Coordinates of C-alpha atoms in Angstrom, one line a residue:
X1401 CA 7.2 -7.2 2.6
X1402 CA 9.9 -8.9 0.3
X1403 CA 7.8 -10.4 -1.8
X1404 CA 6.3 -6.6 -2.9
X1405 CA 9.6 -5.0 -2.8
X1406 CA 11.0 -7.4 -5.4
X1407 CA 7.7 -7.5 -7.6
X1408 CA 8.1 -3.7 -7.5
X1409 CA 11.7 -3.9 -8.1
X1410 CA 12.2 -1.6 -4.3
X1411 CA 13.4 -1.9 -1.0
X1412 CA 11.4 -3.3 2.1
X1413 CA 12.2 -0.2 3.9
X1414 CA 9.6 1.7 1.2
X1415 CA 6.7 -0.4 1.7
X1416 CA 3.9 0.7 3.9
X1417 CA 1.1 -1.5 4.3
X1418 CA -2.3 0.0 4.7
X1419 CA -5.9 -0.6 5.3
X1420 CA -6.4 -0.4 1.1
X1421 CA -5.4 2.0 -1.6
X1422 CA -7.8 4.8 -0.4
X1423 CA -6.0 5.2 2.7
X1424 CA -2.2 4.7 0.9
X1425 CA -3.4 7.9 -1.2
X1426 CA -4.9 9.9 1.3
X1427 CA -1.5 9.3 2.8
X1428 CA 0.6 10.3 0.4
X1429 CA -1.2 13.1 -0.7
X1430 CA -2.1 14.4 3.2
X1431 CA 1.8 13.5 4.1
X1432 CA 3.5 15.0 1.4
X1433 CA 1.5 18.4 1.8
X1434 CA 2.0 18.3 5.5
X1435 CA 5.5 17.9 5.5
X1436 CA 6.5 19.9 2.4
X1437 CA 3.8 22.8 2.4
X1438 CA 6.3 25.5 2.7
X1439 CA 8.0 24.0 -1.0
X1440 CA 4.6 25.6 -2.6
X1441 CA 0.7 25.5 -3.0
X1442 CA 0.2 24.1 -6.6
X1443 CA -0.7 20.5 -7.1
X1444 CA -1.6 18.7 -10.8
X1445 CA -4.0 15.5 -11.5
X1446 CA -6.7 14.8 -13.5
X1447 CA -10.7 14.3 -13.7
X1448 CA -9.9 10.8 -14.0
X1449 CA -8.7 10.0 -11.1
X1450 CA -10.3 8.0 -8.2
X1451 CA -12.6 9.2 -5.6
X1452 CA -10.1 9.2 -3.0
X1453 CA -7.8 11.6 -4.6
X1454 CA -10.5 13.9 -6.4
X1455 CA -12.2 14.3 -2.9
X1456 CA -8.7 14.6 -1.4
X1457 CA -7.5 17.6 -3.6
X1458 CA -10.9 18.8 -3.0
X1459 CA -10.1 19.4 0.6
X1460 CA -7.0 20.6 -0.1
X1461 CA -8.1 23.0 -2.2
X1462 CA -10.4 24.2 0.8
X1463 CA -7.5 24.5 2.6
X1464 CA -5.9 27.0 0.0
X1465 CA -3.9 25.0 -2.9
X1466 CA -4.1 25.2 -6.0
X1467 CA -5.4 22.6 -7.9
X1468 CA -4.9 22.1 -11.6
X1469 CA -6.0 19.2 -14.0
X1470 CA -3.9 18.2 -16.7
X1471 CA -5.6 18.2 -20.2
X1472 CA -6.3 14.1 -21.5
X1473 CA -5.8 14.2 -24.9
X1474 CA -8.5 11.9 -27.4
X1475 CA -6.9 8.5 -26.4
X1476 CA -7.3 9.5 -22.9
X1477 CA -3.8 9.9 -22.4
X1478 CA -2.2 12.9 -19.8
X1479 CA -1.2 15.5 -22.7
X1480 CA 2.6 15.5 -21.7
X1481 CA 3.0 19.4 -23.5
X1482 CA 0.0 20.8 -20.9
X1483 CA 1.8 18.9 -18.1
X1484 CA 4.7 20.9 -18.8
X1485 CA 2.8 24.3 -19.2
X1486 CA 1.0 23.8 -16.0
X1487 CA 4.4 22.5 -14.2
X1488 CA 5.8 25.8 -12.0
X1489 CA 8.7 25.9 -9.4
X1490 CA 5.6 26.4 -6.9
X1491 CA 3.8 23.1 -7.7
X1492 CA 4.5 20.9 -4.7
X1493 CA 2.6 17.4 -5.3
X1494 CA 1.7 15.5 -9.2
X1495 CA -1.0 13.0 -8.7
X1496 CA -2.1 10.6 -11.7
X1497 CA -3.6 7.0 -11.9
X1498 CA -1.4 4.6 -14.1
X1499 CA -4.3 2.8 -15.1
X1500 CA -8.0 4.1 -15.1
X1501 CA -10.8 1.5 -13.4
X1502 CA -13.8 2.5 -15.5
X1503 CA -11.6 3.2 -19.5
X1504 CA -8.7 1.2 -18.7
X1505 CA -6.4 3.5 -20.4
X1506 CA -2.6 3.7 -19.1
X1507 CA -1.0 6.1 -18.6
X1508 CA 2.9 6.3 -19.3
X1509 CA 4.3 7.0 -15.9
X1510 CA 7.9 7.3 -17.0
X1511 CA 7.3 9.6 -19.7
X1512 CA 4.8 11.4 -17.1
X1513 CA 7.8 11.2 -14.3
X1514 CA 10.5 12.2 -16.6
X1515 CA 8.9 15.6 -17.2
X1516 CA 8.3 16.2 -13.3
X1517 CA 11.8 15.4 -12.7
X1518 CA 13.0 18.5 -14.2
X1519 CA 11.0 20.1 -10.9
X1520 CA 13.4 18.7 -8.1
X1521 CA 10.9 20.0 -5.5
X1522 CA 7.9 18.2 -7.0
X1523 CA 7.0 14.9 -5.9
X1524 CA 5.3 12.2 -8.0
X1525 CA 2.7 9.8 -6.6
X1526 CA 1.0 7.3 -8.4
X1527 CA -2.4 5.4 -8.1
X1528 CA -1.1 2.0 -9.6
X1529 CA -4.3 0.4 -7.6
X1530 CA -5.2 -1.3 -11.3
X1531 CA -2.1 -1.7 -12.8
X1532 CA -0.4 -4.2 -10.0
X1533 CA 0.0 -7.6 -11.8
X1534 CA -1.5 -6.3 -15.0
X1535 CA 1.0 -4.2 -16.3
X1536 CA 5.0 -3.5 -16.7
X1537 CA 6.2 -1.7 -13.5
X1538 CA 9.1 0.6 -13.2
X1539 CA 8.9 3.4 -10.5
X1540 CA 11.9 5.3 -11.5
X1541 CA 10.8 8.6 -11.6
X1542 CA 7.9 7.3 -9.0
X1543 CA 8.6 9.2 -5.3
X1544 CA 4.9 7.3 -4.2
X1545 CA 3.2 4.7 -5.2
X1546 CA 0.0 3.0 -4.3
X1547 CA -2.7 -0.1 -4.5
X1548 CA -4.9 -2.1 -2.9
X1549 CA -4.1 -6.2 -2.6
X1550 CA -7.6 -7.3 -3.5
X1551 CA -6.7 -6.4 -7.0
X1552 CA -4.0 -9.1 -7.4
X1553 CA -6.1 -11.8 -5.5
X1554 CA -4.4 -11.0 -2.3
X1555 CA -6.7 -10.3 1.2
X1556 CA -9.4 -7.3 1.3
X1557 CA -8.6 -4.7 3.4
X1558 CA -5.1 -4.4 3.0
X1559 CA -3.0 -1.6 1.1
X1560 CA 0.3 -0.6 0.1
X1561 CA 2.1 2.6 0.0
X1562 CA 5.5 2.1 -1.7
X1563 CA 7.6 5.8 0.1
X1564 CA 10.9 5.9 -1.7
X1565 CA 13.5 6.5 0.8
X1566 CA 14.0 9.9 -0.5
X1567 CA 10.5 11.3 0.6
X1568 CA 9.2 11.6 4.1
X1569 CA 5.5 12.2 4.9
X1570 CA 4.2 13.8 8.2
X1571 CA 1.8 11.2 10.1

């Protein structure tokens, strides 16, 4: 646990291991709409995003949210002026991969996170699954964060859920 909260520059109390980053987002995504559903029914990602959160917003969007995807622009990054167009006092949950598996763009999460900030009631969870031990990390404006340890040679099967102490999800 100490050894992640210091390479993530976070507590111990925020890390939650897991069976592997599908399960860490499925958590954050199910817990924060669980816990916080009465804040609003809007949530924002993109197309590019894993399996595990497209076919999660998919079920949530059979369970009445909203769902919006954020336009990419033509180097694949979020376009930061349709983020904020699409940003509302109702939109509850902002979902984006800091790194994509297949184009291996990334994304600028504190530039993303800044933006959401200025929506106290949203929260901001991050797929970082393949950008742990390749890339700069600063979860500032991060309220979840999540990989899988395979990715930086660690066992299969195990995941990680960084919860700052400031959200709680429902089980």
């Amino acid at each position: 646990v100490e050894q992640i909260a210091n390479l993530l520059n976070v507590s111990s109390e925020e890390v939650i291991f897991t069976s592997g980053a599908s399960e860490s987002n499925n958590m954050a995504l199910i817990g924060v709409i669980e816990k916080y559903k009465d804040r609003g029914k809007h949530i924002i990602t993109t197309k590019l995003e894993h399996s595990s959160i497209l076919a999660t917003v998919n079920y949530l969007k059979q369970k009445g949210f909203i769902i919006d995807y954020v336009k990419i622009n033509e180097n694949g990054l979020v376009d930061l002026d349709d983020l904020k167009r699409l940003l509302t006092n109702d939109t509850l949950l902002v979902s984006i991969g800091q790194v994509n598996s297949e184009i291996g763009i990334i994304q600028n999460i504190n530039e993303i996170g800044k933006i959401i900030k200025e929506y106290p009631r949203c929260i901001f969870h991050v797929d970082g699954t393949q950008a742990v031990g390749k890339t700069n990390l600063d979860l500032e404006y991060v309220d979840l964060f999540s990989f899988s340890s395979h990715k930086i040679y660690g066992l299969k099967g195990v995941g990680c859920l960084i919860k700052k102490k400031n959200i709680e999800l429902e089980p």
